Short mmCIF file of C-alpha atoms in Angstrom, two decimals:
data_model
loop_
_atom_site.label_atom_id
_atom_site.label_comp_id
_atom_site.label_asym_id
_atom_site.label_seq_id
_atom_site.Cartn_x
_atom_site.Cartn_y
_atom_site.Cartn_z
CA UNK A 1 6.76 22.33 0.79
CA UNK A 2 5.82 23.10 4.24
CA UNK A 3 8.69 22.18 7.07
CA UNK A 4 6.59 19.73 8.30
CA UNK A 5 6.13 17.88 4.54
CA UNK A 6 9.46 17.86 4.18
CA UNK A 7 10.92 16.24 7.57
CA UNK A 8 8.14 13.87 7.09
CA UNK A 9 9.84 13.32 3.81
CA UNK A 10 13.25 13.04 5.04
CA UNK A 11 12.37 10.24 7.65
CA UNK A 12 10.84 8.01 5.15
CA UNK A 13 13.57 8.27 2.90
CA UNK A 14 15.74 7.34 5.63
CA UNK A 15 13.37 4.27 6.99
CA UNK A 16 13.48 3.33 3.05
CA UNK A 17 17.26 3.42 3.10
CA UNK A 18 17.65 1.45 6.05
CA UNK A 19 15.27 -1.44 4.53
CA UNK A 20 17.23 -1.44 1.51
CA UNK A 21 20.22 -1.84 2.86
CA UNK A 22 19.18 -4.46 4.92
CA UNK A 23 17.57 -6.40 2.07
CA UNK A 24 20.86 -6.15 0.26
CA UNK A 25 22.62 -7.44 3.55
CA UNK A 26 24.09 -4.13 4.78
CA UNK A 27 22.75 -4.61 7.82
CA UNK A 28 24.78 -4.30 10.94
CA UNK A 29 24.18 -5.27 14.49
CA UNK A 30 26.62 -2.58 16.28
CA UNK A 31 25.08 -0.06 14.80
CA UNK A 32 21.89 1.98 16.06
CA UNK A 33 20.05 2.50 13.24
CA UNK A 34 20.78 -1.22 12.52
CA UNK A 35 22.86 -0.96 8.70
CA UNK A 36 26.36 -0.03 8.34
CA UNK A 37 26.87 3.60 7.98
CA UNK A 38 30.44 3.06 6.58
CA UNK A 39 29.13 0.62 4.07
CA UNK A 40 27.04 2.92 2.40
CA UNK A 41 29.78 5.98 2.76
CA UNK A 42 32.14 2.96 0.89
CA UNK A 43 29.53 1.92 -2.03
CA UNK A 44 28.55 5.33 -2.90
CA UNK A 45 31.66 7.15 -2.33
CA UNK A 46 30.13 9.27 0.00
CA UNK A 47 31.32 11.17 3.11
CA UNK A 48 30.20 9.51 6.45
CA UNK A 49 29.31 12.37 7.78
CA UNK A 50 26.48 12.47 4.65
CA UNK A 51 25.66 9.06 5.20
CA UNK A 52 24.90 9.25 8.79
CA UNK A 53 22.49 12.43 7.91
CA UNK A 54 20.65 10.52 4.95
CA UNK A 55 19.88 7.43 7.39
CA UNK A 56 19.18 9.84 10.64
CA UNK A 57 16.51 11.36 8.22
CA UNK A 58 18.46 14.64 8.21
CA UNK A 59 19.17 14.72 4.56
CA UNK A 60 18.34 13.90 1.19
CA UNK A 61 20.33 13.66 -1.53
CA UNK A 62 20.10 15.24 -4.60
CA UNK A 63 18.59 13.28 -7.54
CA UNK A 64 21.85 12.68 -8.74
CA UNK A 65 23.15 10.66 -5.73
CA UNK A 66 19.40 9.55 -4.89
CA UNK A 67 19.68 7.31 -8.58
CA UNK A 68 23.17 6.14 -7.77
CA UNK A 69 22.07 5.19 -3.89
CA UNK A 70 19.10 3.13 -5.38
CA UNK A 71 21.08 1.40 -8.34
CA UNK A 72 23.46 0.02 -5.74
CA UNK A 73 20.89 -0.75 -3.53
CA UNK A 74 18.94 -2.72 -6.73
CA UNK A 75 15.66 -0.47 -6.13
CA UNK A 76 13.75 2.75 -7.91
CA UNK A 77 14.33 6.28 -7.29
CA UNK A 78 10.90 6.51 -6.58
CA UNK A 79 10.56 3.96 -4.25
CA UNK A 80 13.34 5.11 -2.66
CA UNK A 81 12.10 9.03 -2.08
CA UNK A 82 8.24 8.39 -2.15
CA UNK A 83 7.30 4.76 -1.44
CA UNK A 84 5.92 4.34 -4.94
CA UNK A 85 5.04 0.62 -4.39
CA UNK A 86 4.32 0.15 -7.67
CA UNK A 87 8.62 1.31 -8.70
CA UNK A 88 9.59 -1.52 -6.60
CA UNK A 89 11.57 -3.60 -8.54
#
C-alpha cells in the first residue's frame, strides 16, 4: 500500500464507524465527530485513547477487533473496512 492508499483507507473506516454508531444510536451531540467516543471505548473494551484514533481516521484495528467492532455495531467486516455494499447486513 502506498501512504496515500492507506490514509484514504483509514478515513473511510472512520466515516463508516461514525455511521454505524449513529445507526445503532451512539450518537452524541457534545461530541465533534458527532458519536460517543466513550461508548465505543465501553462496548468494545477498548482504550479511549484507541477509540478516539479509530474515529479521527488515525487507526485501524486489527481484524480481530475490526470483527468484534462490527458485531456490536450489527454490520460486516467488510463493510466496515471497505464499503462492500453488498456485506451490508
Amino acid at each position: 500500500w502506498s501512504t496515500m492508499e492507506k490514509v484514504d483507507l483509514t478515513k473511510q473506516f472512520a466515516y463508516r464507524l461514525r455511521d454505524a454508531m449513529i445507526t445503532a444510536g451512539f450518537n452524541s451531540k457534545r461530541s465533534i465527530s458527532g458519536v460517543c467516543i466513550h461508548k465505543l471505548a465501553e462496548m468494545t473494551g477498548y482504550s479511549v485513547q484507541i477509540c478516539r484514533k479509530y474515529l479521527r481516521g488515525e487507526a485501524i484495528p486489527e481484524p480481530v477487533k475490526l470483527a468484534e467492532i462490527a458485531a456490536k455495531l450489527q454490520v460486516s467486516p467488510g463493510w466496515l473496512l471497505f464499503g462492500d455494499s453488498h456485506n451490508h447486513n
